[in-house]
Short mmCIF file of C-alpha atoms in Angstrom, two decimals:
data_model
loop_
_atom_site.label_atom_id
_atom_site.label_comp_id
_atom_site.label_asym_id
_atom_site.label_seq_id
_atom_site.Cartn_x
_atom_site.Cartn_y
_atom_site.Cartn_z
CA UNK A 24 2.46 -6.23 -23.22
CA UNK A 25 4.04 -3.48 -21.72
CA UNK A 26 6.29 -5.48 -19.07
CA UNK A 27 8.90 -7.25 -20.30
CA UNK A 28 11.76 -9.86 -18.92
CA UNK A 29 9.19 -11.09 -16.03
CA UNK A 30 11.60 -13.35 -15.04
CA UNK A 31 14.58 -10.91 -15.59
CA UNK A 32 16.40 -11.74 -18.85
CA UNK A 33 18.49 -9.03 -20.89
CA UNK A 34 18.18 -5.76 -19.56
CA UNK A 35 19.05 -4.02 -23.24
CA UNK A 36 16.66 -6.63 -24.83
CA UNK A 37 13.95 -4.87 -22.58
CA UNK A 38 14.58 -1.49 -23.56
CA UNK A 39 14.67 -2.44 -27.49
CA UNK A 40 11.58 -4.15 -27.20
CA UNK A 41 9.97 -1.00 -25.57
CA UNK A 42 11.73 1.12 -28.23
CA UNK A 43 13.23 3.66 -24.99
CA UNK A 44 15.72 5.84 -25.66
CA UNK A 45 15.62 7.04 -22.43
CA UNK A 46 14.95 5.34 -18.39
CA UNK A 47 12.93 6.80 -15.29
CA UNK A 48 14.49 4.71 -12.81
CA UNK A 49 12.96 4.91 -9.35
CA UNK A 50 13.61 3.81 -6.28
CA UNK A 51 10.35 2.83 -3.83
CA UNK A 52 11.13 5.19 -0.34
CA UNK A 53 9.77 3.64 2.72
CA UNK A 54 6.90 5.36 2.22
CA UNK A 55 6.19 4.07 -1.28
CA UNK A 56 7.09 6.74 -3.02
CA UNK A 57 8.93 6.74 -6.57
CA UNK A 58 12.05 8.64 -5.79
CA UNK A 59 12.80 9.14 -9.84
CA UNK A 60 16.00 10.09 -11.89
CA UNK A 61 16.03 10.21 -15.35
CA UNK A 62 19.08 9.02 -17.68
CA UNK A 63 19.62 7.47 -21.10
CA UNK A 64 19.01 4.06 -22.12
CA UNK A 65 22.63 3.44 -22.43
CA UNK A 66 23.73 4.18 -19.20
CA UNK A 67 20.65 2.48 -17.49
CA UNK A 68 22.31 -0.60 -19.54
CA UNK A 69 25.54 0.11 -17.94
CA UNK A 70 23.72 0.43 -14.15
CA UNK A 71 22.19 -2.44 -14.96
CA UNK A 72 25.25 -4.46 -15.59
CA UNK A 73 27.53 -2.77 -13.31
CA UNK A 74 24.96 -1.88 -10.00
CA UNK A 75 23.44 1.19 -9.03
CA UNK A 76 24.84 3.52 -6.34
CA UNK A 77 21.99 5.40 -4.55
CA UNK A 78 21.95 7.93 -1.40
CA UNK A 79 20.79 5.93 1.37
CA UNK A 80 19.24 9.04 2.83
CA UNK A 81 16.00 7.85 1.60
CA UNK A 82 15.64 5.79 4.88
CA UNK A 83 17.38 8.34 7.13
CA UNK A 84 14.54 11.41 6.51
CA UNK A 85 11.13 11.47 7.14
CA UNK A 86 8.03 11.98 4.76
CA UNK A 87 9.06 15.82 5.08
CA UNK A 88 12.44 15.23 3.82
CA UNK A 89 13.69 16.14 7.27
CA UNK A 90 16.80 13.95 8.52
CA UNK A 91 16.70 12.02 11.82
CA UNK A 92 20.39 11.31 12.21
CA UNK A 93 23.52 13.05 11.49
CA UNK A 94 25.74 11.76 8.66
CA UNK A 95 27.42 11.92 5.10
CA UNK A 96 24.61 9.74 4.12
CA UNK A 97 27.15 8.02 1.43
CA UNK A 98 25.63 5.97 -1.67
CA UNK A 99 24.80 2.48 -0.99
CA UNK A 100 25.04 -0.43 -3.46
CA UNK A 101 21.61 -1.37 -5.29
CA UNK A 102 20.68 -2.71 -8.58
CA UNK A 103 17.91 -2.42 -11.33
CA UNK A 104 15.00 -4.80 -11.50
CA UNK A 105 14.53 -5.82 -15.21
CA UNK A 106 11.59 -7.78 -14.21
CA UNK A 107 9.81 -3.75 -13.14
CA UNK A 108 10.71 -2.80 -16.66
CA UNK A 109 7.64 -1.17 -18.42
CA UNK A 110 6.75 1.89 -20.68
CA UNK A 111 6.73 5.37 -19.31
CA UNK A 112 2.89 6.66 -20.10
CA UNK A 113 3.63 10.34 -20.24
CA UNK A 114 6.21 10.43 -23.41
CA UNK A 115 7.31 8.19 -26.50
CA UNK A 116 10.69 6.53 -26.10
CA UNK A 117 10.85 5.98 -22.73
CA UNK A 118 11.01 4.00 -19.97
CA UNK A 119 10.23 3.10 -15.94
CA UNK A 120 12.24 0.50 -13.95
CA UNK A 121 12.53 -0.08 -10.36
CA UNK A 122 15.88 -0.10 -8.38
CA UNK A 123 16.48 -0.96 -4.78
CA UNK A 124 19.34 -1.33 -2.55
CA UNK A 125 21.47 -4.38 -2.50
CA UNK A 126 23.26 -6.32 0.04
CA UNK A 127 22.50 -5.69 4.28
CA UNK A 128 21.48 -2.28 3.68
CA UNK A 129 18.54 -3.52 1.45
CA UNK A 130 17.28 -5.71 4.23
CA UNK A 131 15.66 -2.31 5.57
CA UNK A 132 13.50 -2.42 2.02
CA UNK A 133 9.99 -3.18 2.20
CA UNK A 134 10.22 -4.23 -1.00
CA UNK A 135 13.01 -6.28 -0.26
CA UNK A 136 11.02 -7.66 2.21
CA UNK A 137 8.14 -8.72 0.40
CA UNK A 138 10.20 -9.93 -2.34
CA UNK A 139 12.05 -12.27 0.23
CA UNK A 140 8.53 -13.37 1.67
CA UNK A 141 6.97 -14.47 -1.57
CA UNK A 142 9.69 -16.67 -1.93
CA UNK A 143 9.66 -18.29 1.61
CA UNK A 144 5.74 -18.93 0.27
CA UNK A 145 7.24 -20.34 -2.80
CA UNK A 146 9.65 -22.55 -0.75
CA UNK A 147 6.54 -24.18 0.25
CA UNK A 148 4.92 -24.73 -3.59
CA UNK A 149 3.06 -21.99 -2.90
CA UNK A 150 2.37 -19.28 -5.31
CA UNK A 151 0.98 -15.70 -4.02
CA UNK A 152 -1.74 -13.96 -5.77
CA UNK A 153 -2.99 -10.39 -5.15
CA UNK A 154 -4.50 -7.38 -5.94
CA UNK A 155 -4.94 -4.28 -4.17
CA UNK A 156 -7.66 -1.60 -4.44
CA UNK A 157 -7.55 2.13 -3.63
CA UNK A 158 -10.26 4.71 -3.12
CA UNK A 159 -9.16 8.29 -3.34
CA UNK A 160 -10.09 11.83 -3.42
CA UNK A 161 -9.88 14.20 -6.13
CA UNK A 162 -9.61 17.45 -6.00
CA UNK A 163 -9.54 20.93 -7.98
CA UNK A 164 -6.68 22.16 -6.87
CA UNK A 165 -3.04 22.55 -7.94
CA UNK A 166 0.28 22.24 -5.55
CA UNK A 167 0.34 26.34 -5.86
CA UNK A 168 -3.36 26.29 -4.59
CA UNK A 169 -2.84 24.32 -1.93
CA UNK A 170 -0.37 25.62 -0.09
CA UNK A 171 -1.84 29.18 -1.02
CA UNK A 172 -4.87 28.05 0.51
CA UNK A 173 -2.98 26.78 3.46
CA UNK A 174 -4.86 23.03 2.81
CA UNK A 175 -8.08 25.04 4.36
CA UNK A 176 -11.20 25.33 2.32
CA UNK A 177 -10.28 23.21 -1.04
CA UNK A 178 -12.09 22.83 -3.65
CA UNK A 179 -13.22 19.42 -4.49
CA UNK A 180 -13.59 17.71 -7.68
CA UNK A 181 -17.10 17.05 -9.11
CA UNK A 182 -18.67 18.19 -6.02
CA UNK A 183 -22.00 16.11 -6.91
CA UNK A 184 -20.87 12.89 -6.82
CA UNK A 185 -22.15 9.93 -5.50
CA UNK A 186 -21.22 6.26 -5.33
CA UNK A 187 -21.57 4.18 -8.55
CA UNK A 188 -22.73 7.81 -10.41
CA UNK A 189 -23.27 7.30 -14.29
CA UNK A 190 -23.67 11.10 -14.00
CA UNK A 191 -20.03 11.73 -12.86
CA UNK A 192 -18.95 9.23 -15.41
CA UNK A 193 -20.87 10.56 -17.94
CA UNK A 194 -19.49 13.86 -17.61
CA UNK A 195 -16.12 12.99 -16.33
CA UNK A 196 -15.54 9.78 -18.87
CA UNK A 197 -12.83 11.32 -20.61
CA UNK A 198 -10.41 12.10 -17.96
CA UNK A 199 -11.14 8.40 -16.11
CA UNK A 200 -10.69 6.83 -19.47
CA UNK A 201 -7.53 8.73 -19.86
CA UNK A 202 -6.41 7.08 -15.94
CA UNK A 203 -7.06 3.68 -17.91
CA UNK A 204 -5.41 4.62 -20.64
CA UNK A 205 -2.48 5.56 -18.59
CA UNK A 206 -2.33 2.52 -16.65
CA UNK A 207 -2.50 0.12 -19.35
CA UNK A 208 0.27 2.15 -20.98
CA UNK A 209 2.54 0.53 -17.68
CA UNK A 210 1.04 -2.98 -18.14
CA UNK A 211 -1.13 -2.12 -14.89
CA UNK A 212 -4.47 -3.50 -15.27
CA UNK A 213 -7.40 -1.52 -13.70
CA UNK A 214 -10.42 -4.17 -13.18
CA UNK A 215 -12.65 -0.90 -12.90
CA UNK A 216 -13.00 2.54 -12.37
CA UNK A 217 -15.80 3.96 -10.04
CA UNK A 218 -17.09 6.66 -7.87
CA UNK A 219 -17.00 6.46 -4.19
CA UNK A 220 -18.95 8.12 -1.21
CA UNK A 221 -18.10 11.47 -1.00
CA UNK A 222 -17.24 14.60 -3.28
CA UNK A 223 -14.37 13.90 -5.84
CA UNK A 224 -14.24 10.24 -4.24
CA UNK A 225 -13.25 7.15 -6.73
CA UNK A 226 -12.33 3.42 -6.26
CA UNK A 227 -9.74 1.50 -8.32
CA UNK A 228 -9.65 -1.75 -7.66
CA UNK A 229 -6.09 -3.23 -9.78
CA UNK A 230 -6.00 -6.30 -11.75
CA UNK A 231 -4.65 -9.75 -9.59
CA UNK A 232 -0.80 -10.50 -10.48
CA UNK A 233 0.91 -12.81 -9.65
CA UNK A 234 4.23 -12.48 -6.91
CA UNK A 235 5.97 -9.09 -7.00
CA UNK A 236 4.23 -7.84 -9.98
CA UNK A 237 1.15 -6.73 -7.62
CA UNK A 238 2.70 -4.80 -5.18
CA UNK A 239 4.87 -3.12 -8.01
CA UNK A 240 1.55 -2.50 -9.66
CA UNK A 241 -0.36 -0.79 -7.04
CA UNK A 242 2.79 1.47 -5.80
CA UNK A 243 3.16 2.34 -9.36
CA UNK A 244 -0.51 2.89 -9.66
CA UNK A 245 -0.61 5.42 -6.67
CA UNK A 246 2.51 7.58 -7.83
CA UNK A 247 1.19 7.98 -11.42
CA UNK A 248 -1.94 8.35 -10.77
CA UNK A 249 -1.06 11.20 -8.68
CA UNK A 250 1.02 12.30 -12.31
CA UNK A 251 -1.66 11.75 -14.47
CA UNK A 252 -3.99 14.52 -12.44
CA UNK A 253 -1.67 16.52 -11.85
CA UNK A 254 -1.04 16.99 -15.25
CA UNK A 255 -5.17 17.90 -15.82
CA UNK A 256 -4.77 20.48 -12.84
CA UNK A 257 -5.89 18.63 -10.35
CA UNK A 258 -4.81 16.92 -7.29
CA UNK A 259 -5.38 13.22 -6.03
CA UNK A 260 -5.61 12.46 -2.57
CA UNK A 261 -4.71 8.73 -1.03
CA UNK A 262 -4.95 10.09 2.60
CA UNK A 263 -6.64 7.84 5.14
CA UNK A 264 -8.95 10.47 6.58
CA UNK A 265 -9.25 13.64 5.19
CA UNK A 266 -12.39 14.86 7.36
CA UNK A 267 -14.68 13.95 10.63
CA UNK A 268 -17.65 14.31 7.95
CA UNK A 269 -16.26 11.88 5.52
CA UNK A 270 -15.47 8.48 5.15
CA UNK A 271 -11.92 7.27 5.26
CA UNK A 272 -10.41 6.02 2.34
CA UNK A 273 -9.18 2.20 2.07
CA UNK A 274 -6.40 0.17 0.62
CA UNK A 275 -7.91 -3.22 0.62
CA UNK A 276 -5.79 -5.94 -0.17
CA UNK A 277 -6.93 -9.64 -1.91
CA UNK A 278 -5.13 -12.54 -1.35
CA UNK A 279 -5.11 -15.72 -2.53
CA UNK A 280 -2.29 -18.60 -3.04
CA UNK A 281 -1.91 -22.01 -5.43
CA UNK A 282 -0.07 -24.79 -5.86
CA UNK A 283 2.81 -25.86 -8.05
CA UNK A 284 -0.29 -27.25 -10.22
CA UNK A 285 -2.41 -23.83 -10.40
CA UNK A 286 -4.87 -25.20 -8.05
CA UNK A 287 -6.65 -22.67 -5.40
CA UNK A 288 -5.45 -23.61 -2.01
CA UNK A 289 -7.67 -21.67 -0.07
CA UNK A 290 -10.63 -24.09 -1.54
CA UNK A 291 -12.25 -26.66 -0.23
CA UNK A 292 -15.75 -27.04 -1.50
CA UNK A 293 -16.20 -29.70 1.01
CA UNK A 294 -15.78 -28.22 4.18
CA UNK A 295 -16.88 -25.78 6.37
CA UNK A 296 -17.19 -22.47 5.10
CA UNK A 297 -15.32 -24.01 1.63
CA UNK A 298 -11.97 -23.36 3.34
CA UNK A 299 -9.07 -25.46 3.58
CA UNK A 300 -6.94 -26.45 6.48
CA UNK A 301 -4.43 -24.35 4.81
CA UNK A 302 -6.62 -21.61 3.75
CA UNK A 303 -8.34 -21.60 7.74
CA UNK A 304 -4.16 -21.62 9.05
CA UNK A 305 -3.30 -18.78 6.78
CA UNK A 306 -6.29 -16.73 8.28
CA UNK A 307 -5.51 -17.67 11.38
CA UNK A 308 -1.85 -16.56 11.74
CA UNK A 309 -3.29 -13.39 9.94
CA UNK A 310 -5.80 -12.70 13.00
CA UNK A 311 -3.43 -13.66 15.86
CA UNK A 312 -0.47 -11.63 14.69
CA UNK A 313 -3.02 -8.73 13.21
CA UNK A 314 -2.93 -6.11 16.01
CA UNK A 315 1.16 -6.68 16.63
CA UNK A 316 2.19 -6.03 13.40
CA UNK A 317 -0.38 -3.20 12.45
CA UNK A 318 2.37 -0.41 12.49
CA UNK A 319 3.30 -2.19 8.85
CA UNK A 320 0.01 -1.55 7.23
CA UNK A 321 -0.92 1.47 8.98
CA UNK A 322 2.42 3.40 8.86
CA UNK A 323 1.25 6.93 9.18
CA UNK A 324 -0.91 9.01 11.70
CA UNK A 325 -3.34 9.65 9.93
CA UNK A 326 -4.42 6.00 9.49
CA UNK A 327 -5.37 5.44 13.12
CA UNK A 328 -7.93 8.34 12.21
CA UNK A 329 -10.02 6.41 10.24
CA UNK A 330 -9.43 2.84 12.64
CA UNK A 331 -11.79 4.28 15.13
CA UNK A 332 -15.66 3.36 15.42
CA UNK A 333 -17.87 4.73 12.96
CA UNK A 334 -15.40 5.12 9.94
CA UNK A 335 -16.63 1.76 8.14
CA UNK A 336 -13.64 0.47 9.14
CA UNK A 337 -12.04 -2.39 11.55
CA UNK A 338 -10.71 -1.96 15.02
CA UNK A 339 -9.96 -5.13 15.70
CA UNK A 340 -8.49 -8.77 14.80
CA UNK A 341 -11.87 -10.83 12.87
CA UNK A 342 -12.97 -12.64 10.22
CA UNK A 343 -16.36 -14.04 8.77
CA UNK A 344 -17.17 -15.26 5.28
CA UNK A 345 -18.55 -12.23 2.76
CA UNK A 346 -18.29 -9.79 5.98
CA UNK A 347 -17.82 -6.28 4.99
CA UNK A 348 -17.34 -5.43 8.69
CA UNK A 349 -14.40 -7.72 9.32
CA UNK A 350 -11.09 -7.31 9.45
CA UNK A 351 -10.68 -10.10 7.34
CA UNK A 352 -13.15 -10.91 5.09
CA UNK A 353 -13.64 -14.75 3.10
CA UNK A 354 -14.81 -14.25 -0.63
CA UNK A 355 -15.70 -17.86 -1.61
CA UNK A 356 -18.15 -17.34 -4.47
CA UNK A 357 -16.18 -19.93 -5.98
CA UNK A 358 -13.93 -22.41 -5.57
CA UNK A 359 -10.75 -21.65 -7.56
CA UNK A 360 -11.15 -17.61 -6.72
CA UNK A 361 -11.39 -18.36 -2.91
CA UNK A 362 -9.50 -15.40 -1.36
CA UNK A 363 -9.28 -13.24 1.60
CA UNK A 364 -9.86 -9.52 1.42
CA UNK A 365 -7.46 -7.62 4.41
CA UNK A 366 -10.15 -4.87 4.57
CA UNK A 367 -7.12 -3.12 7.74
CA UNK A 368 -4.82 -1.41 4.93
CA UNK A 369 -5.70 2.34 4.46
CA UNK A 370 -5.42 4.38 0.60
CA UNK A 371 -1.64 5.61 2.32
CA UNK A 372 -0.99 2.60 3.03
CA UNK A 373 2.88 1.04 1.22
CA UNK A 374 1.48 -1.90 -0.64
CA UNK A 375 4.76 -3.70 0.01
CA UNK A 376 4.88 -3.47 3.50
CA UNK A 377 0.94 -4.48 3.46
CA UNK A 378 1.57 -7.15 1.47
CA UNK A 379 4.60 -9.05 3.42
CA UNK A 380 2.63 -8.55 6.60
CA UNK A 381 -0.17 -10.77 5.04
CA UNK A 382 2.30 -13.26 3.39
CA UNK A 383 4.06 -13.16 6.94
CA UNK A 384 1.54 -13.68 9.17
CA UNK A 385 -0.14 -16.22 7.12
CA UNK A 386 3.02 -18.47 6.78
CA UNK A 387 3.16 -18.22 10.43
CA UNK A 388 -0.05 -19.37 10.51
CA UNK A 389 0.18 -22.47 8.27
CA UNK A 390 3.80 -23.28 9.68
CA UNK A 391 2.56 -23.45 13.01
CA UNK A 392 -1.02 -24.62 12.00
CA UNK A 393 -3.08 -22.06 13.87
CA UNK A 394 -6.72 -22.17 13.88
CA UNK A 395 -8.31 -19.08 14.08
CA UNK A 396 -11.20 -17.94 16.09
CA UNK A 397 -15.26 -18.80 14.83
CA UNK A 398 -15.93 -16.23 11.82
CA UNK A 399 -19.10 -14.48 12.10
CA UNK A 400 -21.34 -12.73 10.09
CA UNK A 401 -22.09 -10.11 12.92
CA UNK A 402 -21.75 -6.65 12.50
CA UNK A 403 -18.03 -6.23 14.01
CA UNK A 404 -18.30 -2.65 13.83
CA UNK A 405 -21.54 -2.55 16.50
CA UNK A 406 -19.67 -5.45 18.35
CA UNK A 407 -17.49 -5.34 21.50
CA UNK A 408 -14.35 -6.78 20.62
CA UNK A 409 -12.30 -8.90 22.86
CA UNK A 410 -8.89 -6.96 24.53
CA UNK A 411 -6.18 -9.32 23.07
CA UNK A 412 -7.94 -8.67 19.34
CA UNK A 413 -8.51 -5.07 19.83
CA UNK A 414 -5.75 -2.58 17.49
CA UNK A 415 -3.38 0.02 18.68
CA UNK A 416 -4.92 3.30 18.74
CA UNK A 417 -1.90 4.93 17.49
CA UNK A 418 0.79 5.07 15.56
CA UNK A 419 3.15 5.65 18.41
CA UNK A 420 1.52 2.02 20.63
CA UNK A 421 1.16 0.12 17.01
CA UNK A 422 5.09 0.98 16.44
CA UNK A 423 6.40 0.29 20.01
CA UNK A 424 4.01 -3.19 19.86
CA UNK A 425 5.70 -4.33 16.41
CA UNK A 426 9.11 -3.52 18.07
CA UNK A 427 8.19 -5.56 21.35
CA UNK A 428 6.99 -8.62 19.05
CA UNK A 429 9.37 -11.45 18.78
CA UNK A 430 7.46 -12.83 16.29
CA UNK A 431 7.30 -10.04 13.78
CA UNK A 432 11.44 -10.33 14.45
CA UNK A 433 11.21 -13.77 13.54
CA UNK A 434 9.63 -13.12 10.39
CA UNK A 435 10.65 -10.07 9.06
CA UNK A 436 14.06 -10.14 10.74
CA UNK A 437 15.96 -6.95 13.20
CA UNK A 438 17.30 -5.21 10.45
CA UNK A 439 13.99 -4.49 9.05
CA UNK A 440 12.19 -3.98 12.64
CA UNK A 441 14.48 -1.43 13.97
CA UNK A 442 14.86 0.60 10.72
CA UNK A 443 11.20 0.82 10.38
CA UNK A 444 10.36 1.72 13.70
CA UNK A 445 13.09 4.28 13.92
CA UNK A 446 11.22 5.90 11.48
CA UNK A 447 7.74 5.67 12.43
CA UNK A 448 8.99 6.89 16.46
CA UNK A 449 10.17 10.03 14.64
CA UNK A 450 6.78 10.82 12.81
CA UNK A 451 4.67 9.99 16.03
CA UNK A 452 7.07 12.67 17.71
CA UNK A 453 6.39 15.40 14.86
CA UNK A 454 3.26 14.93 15.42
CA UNK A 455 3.23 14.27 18.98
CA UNK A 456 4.53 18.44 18.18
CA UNK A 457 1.81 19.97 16.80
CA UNK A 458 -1.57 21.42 18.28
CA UNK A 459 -4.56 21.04 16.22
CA UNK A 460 -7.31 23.28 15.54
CA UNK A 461 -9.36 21.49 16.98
CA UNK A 462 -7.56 21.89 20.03
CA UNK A 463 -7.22 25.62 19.86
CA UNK A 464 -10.94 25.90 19.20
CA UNK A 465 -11.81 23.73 22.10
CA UNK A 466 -9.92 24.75 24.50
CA UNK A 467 -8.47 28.48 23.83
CA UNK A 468 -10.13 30.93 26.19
CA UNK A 469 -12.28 27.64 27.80
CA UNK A 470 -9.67 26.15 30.01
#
């Protein structure tokens, strides 16, 4: 195994056993990106012991790197996670680990967050399972290109794909191999690799783990992914819609929970729909809360691109057993991999943040024992959904809704709330900025 001290343990023991001479430590942005510095083994021994002082500008600028407030932005305490610890795929005798802040400045962590959430599950005897999976675009094209190219007119990667191709496989098995490779290098498991609808398009759907692990895994996942092509000259895309004339790319998220015992708690072969009381509470806390705390899974702009009709994706709260068109969909083939799939969470999506609005809302829902509407194996996207299910249209309504929500207070407390949604008011007003060309072509010499 590649991950070592799972439930923390000797931070030197970790890096001996990994034979790392040297430690990428990186701390998760709000965004879910690994913000990376590189030092020796002995002094990541030394911040390990002693803490880890880290600019807290990383939740003071936006995705840009622009700042939002004035300040000295001073270091804040944080610490490294020896349970993240794991090889470094891209050279011998070294090593990645994951830091976050410490104390009340850490409660604005979505990490954090989600850490503190699987243990309010665990409170309960419950243990969270999960897995996410990403599609994403690739494309021939280097950083240089791009912006030479002005992000017009790219070229994508094997431009005659199509979905489940043996051909692109065939020809491309190499480089995908080398994306497992890489991943099982981190102790990330990959349950496959496959093409996707769309030029360049591929699906990875990750492994299950168990608690933190998953989350870690799929952020991980996304950032070195992004490495790994980048280092084969090309350029992987996890935006939610890149174009009108293509799909949008998701972030799905399975769920499942068990007891103390390793039994599926979901399950209930015996009633309707094999759910449980617990398993029907959890989904519904997960559909009531749904379009108030959207803003957590669908953090950028560009998500509430591909939440419209048409886009083979949900635009409202639902559920129905083996439903591809609901928001929440039951997988029940059997009884001790019962799950729900959150089908809501774009490819950009931060996989903590998606994560500990699931655990969240369904807690709330088996806390407060909340049955959920009738599921239905109706095609949600040709239905008309009812107004209190129906989803913010926009990043700017789905932020101001989660800020309005005493609930999503409740649960995720105010330090988390208002940091997050000072951030996501600031990229609704960049964007809120800019005119599109769509507009100018439109409109320019019409109006």
């Amino acid at each position: 195994m590649s991950i070592v001290n799972e439930t923390g343990g000797d931070f030197a023991v970790g890096l001996q056993q990994l034979n790392a001479k040297s430690v990428h430590i990186g701390m998760m942005d709000p965004m879910g990106e690994f913000r990376d510095k590189l030092v020796s083994a002995d002094k990541a021994v030394k911040l390990a012991a002693n803490g880890y002082p880290f600019c807290e500008v990383l939740y003071f600028w936006d995705i840009a790197e622009k700042t939002f407030i004035d300040g000295a932005f001073v270091d804040r305490p944080a610490f490294l996670d020896a349970s993240s610890l794991r090889k470094y795929p891209f050279s011998e005798g070294s090593a990645v680990c994951i830091a976050d802040f410490s104390g009340a400045f850490g409660k604005r962590s979505p990490r954090n967050l989600c850490k503190k959430l699987i243990s309010e599950a665990g409170d309960l005897g419950l243990d969270v399972l999960s897995a996410f999976e990403f599609e994403f675009f690739l494309f021939d094209e280097t950083p240089e290109s791009l912006r030479a190219k002005n992000y017009r007119d790219l070229t994508y990667f094997a431009q005659g794909n199509r979905t489940y191709s043996l051909q692109t496989s065939a020809i491309h098995g190499d480089l995908l191999q080398g994306l497992h490779d890489t991943m099982t290098t981190m102790g990330i498991g990959l349950d496959a690799i496959h093409t996707e609808l769309g030029p360049g398009c591929f699906e990875a759907p990750l492994t299950y783990a168990k608690g933190l692990k998953s989350p870690d895994d799929a952020a991980l996942f996304k950032n070195f992914a992004k490495g790994y092509f980048s280092r084969h000259g090309l350029t992987a895309g996890f935006m939610s819609k890149l174009s009108p004339s293509l799909s949008g790319q998701s972030g799905h998220l399975h769920l499942s929970m068990r007891d103390q015992k390793g039994n599926a708690v979901f399950a209930d072969p015996g009633a309707q729909d094999g759910l449980s009381k617990l398993g029907r509470h959890f989904i519904g806390g997960l559909v009531k809360l749904m379009p108030e705390l959207l803003a957590m899974c669908a953090h950028t702009v560009n998500a509430y691109k591909r939440l419209v009709p048409g886009a083979w994706a949900p635009i409202s709260a639902n559920w129905g057993v083996q439903n591809r068109t609901a928001a929440v969909r039951v997988i029940n083939d059997e009884p001790e991999s019962t799950r729900v799939e959150f089908r809501v969470p774009s490819a950009d999506t931060n996989p903590y943040l998606a994560l500990a609005l699931c655990i969240g809302a369904g807690l709330y829902g088996i806390r407060n024992e909340i049955e959920p509407p009738a599921g239905s194996s109706e095609n949600f996207y040709a239905a008309t959904p009812s107004p209190e299910s129906v989803f913010p249209s926009n990043l700017g309504q789905a932020a101001e809704r989660l800020n309005e929500s005493p609930i999503a207070r409740d649960i995720f407390g105010d330090d988390f709330i208002d940091s997050f949604i000072t951030g996501r008011r600031f990229e609704f007003a960049e964007y809120q900025k800019q005119v599109s060309e769509w507009e100018i072509r439109r409109y320019l010499g019409i109006v």
